Coordinates of C-alpha atoms and ligand atoms in Angstrom, one line a residue:
Chain A
M13 CA -83.3 124.5 -296.9
S14 CA -80.8 125.2 -299.7
S15 CA -81.7 127.5 -302.5
L16 CA -81.8 124.5 -304.8
T17 CA -84.5 123.0 -302.7
Y18 CA -86.4 126.2 -302.9
D19 CA -86.0 126.3 -306.6
I20 CA -87.5 122.8 -306.8
V21 CA -90.4 123.8 -304.5
D22 CA -91.1 126.9 -306.5
S23 CA -91.1 125.0 -309.8
R24 CA -93.3 122.3 -308.4
I25 CA -95.8 124.9 -307.3
M26 CA -95.7 126.5 -310.7
V27 CA -96.2 123.2 -312.5
G28 CA -99.1 122.4 -310.2
R29 CA -100.7 125.7 -311.0
C30 CA -100.4 125.3 -314.8
L31 CA -101.8 121.8 -314.7
R32 CA -104.7 122.9 -312.6
R33 CA -105.4 125.6 -315.0
S34 CA -105.3 123.1 -317.9
W35 CA -107.7 120.6 -316.2
R36 CA -110.1 123.5 -315.3
D37 CA -110.6 124.7 -318.8
P38 CA -113.1 122.0 -319.7
E39 CA -113.3 123.0 -323.4
A40 CA -109.5 122.9 -323.9
F41 CA -109.1 119.8 -321.8
F42 CA -111.8 118.0 -323.7
T43 CA -110.4 119.0 -327.0
A44 CA -106.9 117.9 -326.0
L45 CA -108.2 114.4 -325.0
M46 CA -110.7 114.0 -327.8
L47 CA -108.3 115.1 -330.5
P48 CA -106.1 112.0 -330.5
I49 CA -109.0 109.7 -330.2
I50 CA -111.1 111.3 -333.0
L51 CA -108.1 111.7 -335.3
M52 CA -107.1 108.2 -334.8
L53 CA -110.5 106.8 -335.6
L54 CA -110.9 109.2 -338.5
F55 CA -107.6 108.4 -340.1
V56 CA -107.8 104.7 -339.6
Y57 CA -111.5 104.0 -340.5
V58 CA -112.3 106.8 -342.9
F59 CA -109.1 107.5 -344.9
G60 CA -107.3 104.3 -344.0
G61 CA -109.2 102.1 -346.3
A62 CA -108.1 104.1 -349.3
L63 CA -104.5 104.2 -348.1
R64 CA -103.7 100.6 -347.3
D65 CA -100.8 100.0 -349.6
H66 CA -98.3 99.1 -346.9
G67 CA -100.3 96.9 -344.6
P68 CA -102.8 98.1 -342.0
Y69 CA -103.0 101.9 -342.0
V70 CA -102.9 102.1 -338.2
D71 CA -99.4 100.7 -338.4
Y72 CA -98.4 103.6 -340.6
V73 CA -100.2 106.5 -338.9
V74 CA -99.4 106.4 -335.2
P75 CA -96.2 108.4 -335.3
G76 CA -97.9 111.1 -337.5
L77 CA -100.8 111.4 -335.0
I78 CA -98.4 111.7 -332.1
V79 CA -96.6 114.6 -333.9
L80 CA -99.9 116.2 -334.8
C81 CA -101.1 116.1 -331.2
A82 CA -97.8 117.5 -330.0
G83 CA -98.2 120.4 -332.4
F84 CA -101.7 121.1 -331.0
G85 CA -100.4 120.8 -327.5
A86 CA -97.6 123.3 -328.2
G87 CA -100.1 125.8 -329.4
T88 CA -102.0 125.4 -326.1
T89 CA -98.7 126.1 -324.3
A90 CA -98.1 129.3 -326.3
V91 CA -101.6 130.5 -325.5
A92 CA -101.3 129.7 -321.8
L93 CA -98.1 131.7 -321.5
A94 CA -99.4 134.6 -323.5
T95 CA -102.5 134.6 -321.3
D96 CA -100.4 134.7 -318.1
L97 CA -98.3 137.6 -319.5
A98 CA -101.4 139.6 -320.4
G99 CA -102.8 139.3 -316.9
G100 CA -101.1 140.7 -313.8
I101 CA -100.1 137.5 -312.0
V102 CA -96.6 137.3 -313.5
D103 CA -96.0 140.7 -311.9
R104 CA -96.9 139.4 -308.6
F105 CA -94.7 136.3 -309.0
R106 CA -91.8 138.6 -310.1
S107 CA -92.2 140.8 -307.1
M108 CA -91.7 137.7 -304.9
P109 CA -88.3 136.2 -304.0
I110 CA -88.6 133.4 -306.4
R111 CA -86.5 132.6 -309.4
A112 CA -88.2 134.1 -312.5
S113 CA -87.3 131.0 -314.5
A114 CA -89.6 128.9 -312.3
I115 CA -92.6 130.7 -314.0
L116 CA -91.3 129.6 -317.4
L117 CA -90.3 126.1 -316.2
G118 CA -93.8 125.6 -314.8
Q119 CA -95.4 126.2 -318.2
V120 CA -92.9 124.0 -320.0
A121 CA -93.2 121.2 -317.6
A122 CA -97.0 121.4 -317.6
S123 CA -96.8 121.3 -321.4
L124 CA -94.6 118.2 -321.3
T125 CA -97.1 116.5 -319.0
R126 CA -100.1 117.4 -321.1
N127 CA -98.5 116.3 -324.3
L128 CA -97.2 113.0 -322.9
L129 CA -100.7 112.3 -321.8
A130 CA -102.0 112.9 -325.3
T131 CA -99.2 110.7 -326.7
A132 CA -100.1 107.9 -324.3
L133 CA -103.7 108.2 -325.5
V134 CA -102.7 107.9 -329.1
I135 CA -100.6 104.8 -328.3
G136 CA -103.4 103.3 -326.2
V137 CA -106.1 103.8 -328.8
G138 CA -103.8 102.6 -331.5
L139 CA -103.1 99.4 -329.6
G140 CA -106.8 99.0 -329.0
I141 CA -107.7 99.1 -332.7
G142 CA -105.0 96.7 -333.9
W143 CA -101.7 98.5 -334.0
R144 CA -99.0 95.9 -333.6
P145 CA -95.6 97.5 -333.1
T146 CA -92.3 95.9 -331.9
T147 CA -92.2 94.4 -328.5
S148 CA -88.5 95.2 -328.1
V149 CA -88.0 97.3 -324.9
W150 CA -85.0 99.1 -326.4
R151 CA -86.8 100.1 -329.5
W152 CA -89.7 101.4 -327.4
A153 CA -87.3 103.2 -325.2
G154 CA -85.7 104.8 -328.2
A155 CA -89.0 105.9 -329.6
L156 CA -90.3 107.3 -326.3
G157 CA -87.0 109.1 -325.7
L158 CA -87.3 110.8 -329.0
I159 CA -90.9 111.8 -328.3
V160 CA -90.0 113.3 -324.9
L161 CA -87.1 115.2 -326.5
F162 CA -89.3 116.4 -329.4
I163 CA -92.1 117.5 -327.1
L164 CA -89.6 119.3 -324.9
A165 CA -88.1 121.2 -327.8
L166 CA -91.6 122.0 -329.1
S167 CA -92.7 123.2 -325.7
W168 CA -89.7 125.6 -325.4
L169 CA -90.4 126.8 -328.9
A170 CA -94.0 127.3 -327.9
A171 CA -92.9 129.3 -324.9
A172 CA -90.8 131.6 -327.1
V173 CA -93.7 132.0 -329.4
G174 CA -96.0 132.8 -326.5
L175 CA -93.6 135.5 -325.4
L176 CA -93.2 137.0 -328.8
A177 CA -96.9 136.9 -329.7
G178 CA -98.0 139.8 -327.5
G179 CA -101.4 138.3 -326.8
P180 CA -103.3 135.0 -326.5
E181 CA -105.1 135.4 -329.9
A182 CA -101.8 135.9 -331.8
A183 CA -100.3 133.0 -329.9
N184 CA -103.2 130.8 -331.0
S185 CA -102.2 131.0 -334.7
F186 CA -99.1 129.1 -333.8
T187 CA -101.4 126.1 -333.2
F188 CA -102.6 126.4 -336.8
V189 CA -99.1 126.3 -338.2
L190 CA -98.0 123.3 -336.2
M191 CA -101.1 121.4 -337.0
F192 CA -100.7 122.1 -340.7
L193 CA -97.0 121.1 -341.0
P194 CA -97.5 117.3 -340.4
Y195 CA -99.8 117.1 -343.4
V196 CA -96.9 118.1 -345.6
S197 CA -94.7 115.3 -344.3
T198 CA -94.7 111.5 -344.3
A199 CA -97.2 111.6 -341.4
F200 CA -100.3 110.4 -343.3
V201 CA -99.1 109.5 -346.8
P202 CA -95.7 108.7 -348.2
T203 CA -94.2 111.5 -350.2
D204 CA -94.0 109.7 -353.5
T205 CA -97.4 110.8 -354.8
M206 CA -96.8 114.5 -354.0
P207 CA -95.8 117.1 -356.6
S208 CA -92.1 117.7 -356.6
V209 CA -92.1 121.1 -354.8
L210 CA -94.2 119.7 -352.0
R211 CA -92.2 116.6 -351.9
G212 CA -88.9 118.4 -351.6
F213 CA -90.4 120.3 -348.6
A214 CA -92.0 117.2 -347.1
E215 CA -88.8 115.2 -347.3
N216 CA -86.6 117.9 -345.7
Q217 CA -88.8 119.3 -343.0
P218 CA -88.0 118.3 -339.4
F219 CA -91.2 116.4 -338.8
T220 CA -90.4 113.7 -341.4
P221 CA -87.2 112.3 -339.9
I222 CA -88.8 112.4 -336.4
I223 CA -91.9 110.5 -337.7
E224 CA -89.7 108.1 -339.7
T225 CA -87.5 107.3 -336.7
M226 CA -90.5 106.3 -334.7
R227 CA -91.8 104.3 -337.6
G228 CA -88.5 102.6 -338.0
L229 CA -88.1 101.8 -334.4
W230 CA -91.7 100.5 -333.9
M231 CA -92.4 98.8 -337.3
G232 CA -88.9 97.8 -338.4
H233 CA -88.8 99.9 -341.6
T234 CA -89.2 103.5 -342.6
S235 CA -91.5 104.7 -345.3
T236 CA -88.7 106.6 -347.1
G237 CA -86.5 103.6 -347.6
A238 CA -83.7 105.2 -345.6
S239 CA -82.3 103.3 -342.6
T240 CA -83.7 104.0 -339.2
A241 CA -80.3 105.0 -337.9
H242 CA -80.0 107.6 -340.7
E243 CA -83.4 109.1 -340.0
A244 CA -82.6 109.0 -336.2
L245 CA -79.5 111.0 -336.7
I246 CA -81.3 113.7 -338.7
A247 CA -84.2 113.6 -336.2
L248 CA -81.8 114.1 -333.3
A249 CA -80.0 116.9 -335.0
W250 CA -83.3 118.7 -335.6
T251 CA -84.7 118.2 -332.1
L252 CA -81.5 119.0 -330.2
G253 CA -80.9 122.0 -332.5
L254 CA -84.4 123.3 -331.9
L255 CA -84.0 122.7 -328.2
A256 CA -80.6 124.4 -328.1
L257 CA -82.1 127.5 -329.8
S258 CA -85.6 127.7 -328.3
W259 CA -84.6 127.2 -324.7
P260 CA -82.2 130.1 -324.4
A261 CA -84.4 132.1 -326.7
A262 CA -87.4 131.7 -324.5
T263 CA -85.4 132.4 -321.4
H264 CA -84.0 135.5 -323.0
L265 CA -87.3 136.7 -324.3
F266 CA -88.9 136.1 -320.9
R267 CA -86.3 138.3 -319.2
R268 CA -86.7 141.0 -321.9
T269 CA -90.5 141.0 -321.8
T270 CA -90.7 141.2 -318.0
T271 CA -88.0 143.8 -317.3
H272 CA -88.6 146.9 -319.2
Chain B
M17 CA -83.5 158.2 -288.5
S18 CA -83.6 155.0 -290.5
Y19 CA -85.0 154.9 -293.9
T20 CA -86.7 152.0 -295.7
V21 CA -86.5 153.6 -299.1
I22 CA -83.9 156.1 -300.3
A23 CA -84.1 156.9 -304.0
E24 CA -82.2 159.4 -305.9
G25 CA -82.6 160.8 -309.4
I26 CA -84.9 158.1 -310.7
R27 CA -85.6 158.6 -314.4
K28 CA -87.6 156.6 -316.8
S29 CA -88.8 157.3 -320.3
F30 CA -90.9 155.3 -322.7
G31 CA -89.6 156.2 -326.1
A32 CA -89.7 160.0 -326.3
Q33 CA -92.1 160.3 -323.4
V34 CA -90.3 161.2 -320.2
V35 CA -92.4 159.8 -317.3
L36 CA -90.0 160.2 -314.4
D37 CA -87.6 163.0 -314.5
G38 CA -85.4 162.7 -311.5
V39 CA -87.5 161.5 -308.5
D40 CA -86.0 161.6 -305.1
L41 CA -87.6 159.8 -302.2
A42 CA -86.9 159.0 -298.6
L43 CA -89.3 157.0 -296.6
D44 CA -88.9 156.7 -292.8
R45 CA -89.2 153.2 -291.4
G46 CA -92.7 152.5 -290.3
S47 CA -94.2 155.6 -292.0
V48 CA -97.0 155.8 -294.6
F49 CA -96.1 157.8 -297.7
G50 CA -99.0 158.9 -299.9
L51 CA -98.0 159.3 -303.5
L52 CA -100.4 161.6 -305.3
G53 CA -100.6 162.7 -308.9
P54 CA -103.0 163.0 -311.8
N55 CA -103.6 160.1 -314.2
G56 CA -100.5 159.2 -316.1
A57 CA -98.2 161.1 -313.8
G58 CA -96.0 158.0 -313.4
K59 CA -97.1 156.7 -309.9
T60 CA -97.4 153.1 -311.1
T61 CA -94.2 153.4 -313.0
L62 CA -92.4 154.5 -309.8
V63 CA -93.9 151.7 -307.8
R64 CA -93.0 149.2 -310.4
I65 CA -89.4 150.4 -310.5
L66 CA -89.1 150.3 -306.7
A67 CA -90.7 146.9 -306.6
T68 CA -88.0 145.6 -309.1
L69 CA -90.5 145.0 -311.9
M70 CA -88.9 147.6 -314.1
R71 CA -85.4 149.1 -314.4
P72 CA -85.0 152.8 -314.2
D73 CA -83.0 154.5 -317.0
S74 CA -80.9 156.1 -314.4
G75 CA -80.8 156.9 -310.7
R76 CA -80.3 154.6 -307.7
A77 CA -82.3 153.4 -304.8
T78 CA -81.9 151.4 -301.6
V79 CA -84.9 149.4 -300.5
A80 CA -84.8 147.9 -297.0
G81 CA -81.0 148.0 -297.1
H82 CA -80.7 146.3 -300.4
D83 CA -79.5 148.1 -303.5
L84 CA -82.3 148.0 -306.1
L85 CA -80.1 147.4 -309.1
T86 CA -77.4 145.1 -307.7
D87 CA -79.5 143.1 -305.2
P88 CA -83.1 142.9 -306.6
V89 CA -83.5 139.5 -304.9
G90 CA -82.8 141.0 -301.6
V91 CA -85.4 143.7 -302.3
K92 CA -88.0 141.1 -303.4
G93 CA -87.5 139.4 -300.1
A94 CA -88.4 142.5 -298.2
I95 CA -91.4 143.8 -300.1
S96 CA -95.0 143.0 -300.9
L97 CA -96.8 144.5 -303.9
T98 CA -100.4 145.1 -304.5
G99 CA -100.5 146.5 -307.9
Q100 CA -103.1 148.7 -309.5
Y101 CA -104.7 145.7 -311.2
A102 CA -105.5 142.6 -309.2
A103 CA -102.7 140.1 -309.7
V104 CA -104.5 136.8 -308.8
D105 CA -105.1 133.7 -310.7
D106 CA -108.8 133.7 -311.7
V107 CA -108.9 130.0 -312.7
L108 CA -107.9 129.0 -309.1
T109 CA -110.1 129.4 -306.0
G110 CA -109.4 132.1 -303.5
R111 CA -107.9 129.6 -301.1
E112 CA -105.7 128.0 -303.8
N113 CA -104.4 131.4 -304.7
L114 CA -103.3 132.2 -301.1
E115 CA -101.9 128.7 -300.5
M116 CA -99.9 128.9 -303.7
M117 CA -98.5 132.3 -302.8
A118 CA -97.7 131.1 -299.3
G119 CA -96.0 128.1 -300.7
L120 CA -93.9 130.3 -302.9
L121 CA -92.9 132.2 -299.8
H122 CA -91.8 128.9 -298.4
L123 CA -94.1 128.7 -295.5
G124 CA -94.4 125.0 -295.6
R125 CA -97.6 123.2 -296.5
R126 CA -99.3 123.2 -293.1
A127 CA -98.4 126.8 -292.3
A128 CA -99.5 127.9 -295.7
R129 CA -102.9 126.3 -295.2
A130 CA -103.3 127.9 -291.8
R131 CA -102.2 131.4 -293.0
A132 CA -104.5 131.2 -296.0
A133 CA -107.4 130.4 -293.7
E134 CA -106.6 133.3 -291.4
L135 CA -106.3 135.8 -294.2
L136 CA -109.6 134.6 -295.9
A137 CA -111.3 135.2 -292.6
E138 CA -109.6 138.6 -292.1
F139 CA -110.6 139.8 -295.6
D140 CA -114.1 138.4 -295.3
L141 CA -113.7 135.8 -298.0
T142 CA -114.2 132.6 -296.1
D143 CA -117.6 131.9 -297.7
A144 CA -116.1 132.3 -301.2
R145 CA -112.9 130.5 -300.5
D146 CA -113.7 127.5 -302.7
R147 CA -115.1 129.4 -305.6
R148 CA -113.0 130.3 -308.6
V149 CA -111.7 133.9 -308.5
R150 CA -113.3 134.4 -311.9
T151 CA -116.7 134.4 -310.2
Y152 CA -115.6 137.1 -307.6
S153 CA -116.8 140.6 -307.7
G154 CA -114.3 143.4 -308.3
G155 CA -114.1 144.2 -304.6
M156 CA -113.6 140.6 -303.6
R157 CA -110.8 140.2 -306.1
R158 CA -109.2 143.3 -304.8
R159 CA -109.4 142.0 -301.2
L160 CA -107.9 138.7 -302.2
D161 CA -105.1 140.6 -303.9
L162 CA -104.5 142.5 -300.7
A163 CA -104.6 139.3 -298.6
A164 CA -101.9 137.9 -300.9
S165 CA -99.7 140.8 -300.0
M166 CA -100.1 140.2 -296.3
I167 CA -99.1 136.5 -296.2
R168 CA -96.0 137.6 -294.3
R169 CA -95.2 140.9 -292.8
P170 CA -93.1 142.8 -295.3
E171 CA -90.7 145.6 -294.5
L172 CA -92.1 147.7 -297.3
L173 CA -95.6 147.3 -298.7
F174 CA -96.6 148.9 -302.0
L175 CA -100.3 149.7 -302.4
D176 CA -101.1 151.1 -305.8
E177 CA -104.6 152.5 -305.6
P178 CA -105.6 149.8 -303.1
T179 CA -109.2 151.0 -302.4
T180 CA -110.3 151.7 -305.9
G181 CA -113.5 149.7 -306.3
L182 CA -113.9 148.9 -302.7
D183 CA -117.2 149.7 -300.9
P184 CA -117.0 152.0 -297.9
R185 CA -116.9 149.2 -295.4
S186 CA -114.0 147.4 -297.1
R187 CA -112.2 150.6 -297.5
E188 CA -112.6 151.4 -293.8
Q189 CA -111.3 147.9 -293.1
L190 CA -108.3 148.3 -295.3
W191 CA -107.5 151.6 -293.7
G192 CA -107.5 149.8 -290.4
T193 CA -105.1 147.2 -291.8
V194 CA -102.8 149.9 -293.1
R195 CA -102.7 151.6 -289.7
H196 CA -102.2 148.3 -288.0
L197 CA -99.2 147.4 -290.2
A198 CA -97.7 150.9 -289.9
A199 CA -97.9 150.5 -286.1
Q200 CA -95.9 147.2 -286.6
D201 CA -93.1 149.1 -288.3
V202 CA -94.1 148.2 -291.8
T203 CA -93.3 151.1 -294.2
I204 CA -96.1 151.7 -296.7
L205 CA -96.0 153.4 -300.1
L206 CA -99.6 154.2 -301.1
T207 CA -100.8 155.7 -304.2
T208 CA -104.4 156.9 -304.4
Q209 CA -106.9 159.0 -306.2
Y210 CA -108.8 159.6 -303.0
L211 CA -107.1 162.5 -301.3
E212 CA -109.1 161.9 -298.2
E213 CA -107.4 158.5 -298.0
A214 CA -104.0 160.1 -298.1
D215 CA -105.2 162.6 -295.5
Q216 CA -106.4 159.8 -293.3
L217 CA -103.4 157.5 -293.7
A218 CA -100.3 159.2 -294.8
D219 CA -97.7 160.7 -292.6
T220 CA -96.1 162.3 -295.6
V221 CA -97.6 163.1 -298.9
G222 CA -95.7 163.7 -302.2
M223 CA -97.3 165.2 -305.3
L224 CA -95.9 163.7 -308.5
T225 CA -96.4 166.0 -311.6
A226 CA -94.4 166.4 -314.8
G227 CA -92.0 163.7 -313.7
R228 CA -91.0 165.1 -310.4
I229 CA -92.2 165.3 -306.9
V230 CA -93.2 168.9 -306.8
A231 CA -94.3 169.1 -303.2
R232 CA -94.0 167.0 -300.2
G233 CA -94.8 167.3 -296.5
T234 CA -97.4 166.2 -294.0
P235 CA -100.9 166.7 -295.3
D236 CA -101.2 169.7 -292.9
E237 CA -98.0 171.3 -294.2
L238 CA -99.3 170.9 -297.7
K239 CA -102.6 172.5 -296.9
S240 CA -101.0 175.5 -295.2
S241 CA -98.7 175.8 -298.1
L242 CA -101.6 177.3 -300.0
G243 CA -101.4 180.1 -297.5
T244 CA -105.1 180.5 -297.2
E245 CA -108.0 179.7 -295.1
I246 CA -111.5 180.3 -296.4
V247 CA -113.8 182.3 -294.3
R248 CA -117.4 181.6 -295.2
L249 CA -120.1 184.1 -294.3
R250 CA -123.7 183.1 -294.5
F251 CA -126.2 186.0 -294.3
P252 CA -129.6 185.8 -292.8
D253 CA -131.1 188.4 -295.2
A254 CA -130.4 189.8 -298.6
R255 CA -129.8 193.3 -297.4
A256 CA -126.9 192.4 -295.2
Y257 CA -125.6 190.2 -298.0
Q258 CA -125.7 193.0 -300.5
S259 CA -124.0 195.5 -298.1
A260 CA -121.2 193.0 -297.4
L261 CA -120.8 192.4 -301.1
A262 CA -120.5 196.1 -301.8
A263 CA -118.0 196.6 -299.0
L264 CA -115.8 193.8 -300.2
A265 CA -116.0 194.7 -303.9
P266 CA -112.6 195.7 -305.4
S267 CA -114.0 199.2 -306.2
A268 CA -114.5 199.8 -302.4
G269 CA -110.7 199.7 -302.2
G270 CA -108.3 199.5 -299.4
T271 CA -109.6 196.5 -297.5
G272 CA -107.3 194.0 -299.1
F273 CA -110.0 191.3 -299.1
T274 CA -111.1 189.5 -302.2
I275 CA -114.2 187.5 -302.8
E276 CA -113.5 184.0 -303.9
A277 CA -117.0 182.9 -304.4
A278 CA -120.4 184.5 -303.8
D279 CA -123.7 182.8 -304.0
D280 CA -126.8 185.1 -304.3
G281 CA -129.3 182.2 -303.7
A282 CA -127.6 180.9 -300.6
L283 CA -126.5 184.4 -299.4
R284 CA -123.0 183.1 -299.0
I285 CA -119.6 184.7 -299.5
D286 CA -116.3 182.9 -299.4
I287 CA -113.2 185.0 -298.6
P288 CA -109.7 183.7 -298.5
T289 CA -107.6 184.9 -295.6
D290 CA -104.3 183.9 -294.0
G291 CA -106.2 182.3 -291.1
S292 CA -104.9 184.7 -288.5
S293 CA -107.3 186.1 -285.9
A294 CA -106.1 189.6 -286.6
R295 CA -107.2 189.3 -290.2
L296 CA -110.5 187.8 -289.2
R297 CA -111.1 190.7 -286.8
D298 CA -110.4 193.1 -289.7
L299 CA -112.9 191.4 -291.8
L300 CA -115.6 191.4 -289.1
D301 CA -114.9 195.1 -288.2
L302 CA -115.3 195.9 -291.9
L303 CA -118.7 194.1 -292.0
V304 CA -119.9 196.0 -288.9
A305 CA -118.8 199.3 -290.2
T306 CA -120.5 198.9 -293.6
G307 CA -123.7 197.4 -292.4
G308 CA -122.9 193.9 -293.6
S309 CA -123.4 192.8 -290.0
T310 CA -126.1 194.3 -287.8
A311 CA -127.8 193.1 -284.7
A312 CA -130.7 191.9 -286.8
G313 CA -128.6 190.6 -289.7
S314 CA -125.5 189.1 -288.3
P315 CA -123.9 186.5 -290.6
R316 CA -122.8 183.2 -289.5
V317 CA -119.0 182.7 -289.8
S318 CA -117.2 179.5 -290.5
T319 CA -113.7 178.9 -291.6
H320 CA -112.6 176.1 -293.7
R321 CA -109.0 174.9 -294.4
P322 CA -108.1 173.9 -297.9
S323 CA -108.3 170.2 -298.4
L324 CA -105.7 168.1 -300.1
D325 CA -108.0 168.3 -303.1
D326 CA -107.4 172.0 -303.2
V327 CA -103.6 171.5 -302.9
F328 CA -103.8 168.8 -305.6
L329 CA -105.7 171.1 -308.0
A330 CA -103.4 174.0 -307.3
L331 CA -100.3 172.0 -308.0
T332 CA -101.4 169.9 -310.9
G333 CA -103.6 172.5 -312.6
T334 CA -100.6 173.4 -314.7
A335 CA -99.8 169.8 -315.5
D336 CA -101.2 170.0 -319.0
T337 CA -98.9 172.9 -320.0
A338 CA -95.9 171.6 -318.2
G339 CA -94.2 171.1 -321.5
A340 CA -94.4 174.8 -322.3
T341 CA -93.6 176.3 -318.8
P342 CA -90.9 175.3 -316.5
A343 CA -91.8 172.6 -314.1
P344 CA -93.1 173.9 -310.7
R345 CA -90.3 174.4 -308.3
S346 CA -90.1 171.9 -305.6
A347 CA -91.6 173.1 -302.4
T348 CA -89.3 172.0 -299.6
R349 CA -90.2 171.0 -296.1
S350 CA -89.0 174.3 -294.6
E351 CA -90.9 176.4 -297.0
L352 CA -94.0 174.4 -296.3
A353 CA -93.6 174.5 -292.6
R354 CA -93.3 178.3 -292.4
Ligands
ATP426 N1 -94.8 149.9 -320.5 C1 -95.1 151.1 -320.9 N2 -94.8 151.4 -322.2 C2 -95.1 152.6 -322.6 N3 -95.6 153.6 -321.9 C3 -95.9 153.4 -320.6 C4 -95.7 152.1 -320.1 N4 -96.0 152.1 -318.8 C5 -96.5 153.4 -318.5 N5 -96.4 154.1 -319.7 C6 -96.8 155.5 -319.8 O1 -96.2 156.2 -318.7 C7 -97.1 157.2 -318.2 C8 -97.2 157.0 -316.7 O2 -98.0 155.8 -316.5 P1 -98.3 155.3 -315.0 O3 -99.1 154.1 -315.2 O4 -97.1 155.3 -314.2 O5 -99.2 156.5 -314.5 P2 -100.1 156.6 -313.1 O6 -99.6 157.8 -312.4 O7 -100.0 155.3 -312.4 O8 -101.5 156.8 -313.7 P3 -102.9 156.4 -313.1 O9 -103.3 157.3 -312.0 O10 -103.8 156.5 -314.3 O11 -102.8 155.0 -312.6 C9 -98.4 157.1 -319.0 O12 -98.4 158.1 -320.0 C10 -98.3 155.7 -319.6 O13 -99.0 155.7 -320.8
MG427 MG1 -101.3 153.9 -311.8

């Protein structure tokens, strides 16, 4: 077998391990699955009534919930990696003739899998309670492509945070930050009722163009009034920029943390 | 002679703390090397460096023919490591752990499964194989960790305190495994706090103190390096005991014997000698001449060689003050074998 085949085998084993670990932590698994469902029902049926200016609230809120769940999932990834580093298992892997990057790749790929599952759940529950997005295959492909890219970028960022945190508890606070950020964006309410400072932040933070691009693609119009193409460009710039930074950063940090 | 490990001048500091200060090492192929040293001496650090987990600040080493610094992947392919703390995944079951490691060693699915089953049986974990490692006892976890290091036969096996936390039966079992592997030409670097373990297993022992290997040799060589053998006299009655005590007292003069320990209750006196029969005869003559040994009150004589523990204490006793005094000079093989 070639060394590339070996790399693929190694990475597959690592992903399998990380996913197994996720399913076996019943508390975390339950939270990860319940979160999208509960938030969806909460937002649509509890807050949604007061917020129905622009048609059914479920039409508005789906992209925001996807981003919120992705933020939560990234926190999980940071904690998982920090936990691994705190234990001895990474040392054993590193004493074996496998590419060290497979360890990191395993975590990121598992993160991607978990988060796509949560995304599918948000979309499924949304459709179940009356969300009626576009039926254009191309627009769906665009929205899903952006989601994959965004989750990937966030997963690498989470890996970098997990490496920097120095422990599972510290890594956990990352979840908090990422779950807070969407609230100060167009995820749940348009920005026009926010005070100007918050509004400036909300309009210029990365989650807003990502959410607006999905909204534009699925519903045909954004909530900011800008064109979908415009939001998509900014969204792509943010996600690709984040990916271009966090991927090498995580790889570098991993090498630095594990070779003293 | 072919060596599995040749290391020269390995140095490593953490901040201002110098942990390894020029360690040289040469391990014969198929030999068992016991690395001893007090807590914090740097044993684990040396193991981690040689197992590619840590880079030395300076120095070089060849492990199984691969240069440690320029070909770490080659080194990884030739070694197995059982670290001081069990490196297993406690969310997975014992069987899953071994199958995963075997997969990472590219055994192929079927072979991986078969090897895992073999090792689970060998390390007495078959009954627990489908339980998560989190529910294992410390000793079971330790055994699983060892099993993971034996998936394939390495050229060099690192065992960092492998029997800490094992019960006597598991320890005995591990010793058997170590001997078995050594007989198959596997070179083993073992660190341990149990000097008896080094005595039992190691062909060569090295004492790491103050950043250097201050003594090395076979366990026997190290013991004789203390230059003493304790002669223990046990007296049948207090009168003979007191006569002997008086005859051996420094004020008696001229005999050249010293008393290392005397126990009034047990009527026992320990006297260090060089272990020669001439010296022993001198001692016995002295006892007869001074009434310490009579027909009625003849002491029982036993001799006892220093254990590795004695060597360890003698060599590391100064470890605390190593900063103030020059590090002990390295005792070479020829000095020890005198
Ligand atoms: N990563 C690290 N950063 C800072 N200091 C370290 C690090 N690793 C080890 N040390 C220090 O280096 C010294 C040697 O540690 P090491 O673990 O090698 O000792 P040891 O001989 O294995 O001890 P023990 O018998 O207790 O296992 C200790 O003082 C330890 O605190
Ligand atoms: Mg140690």
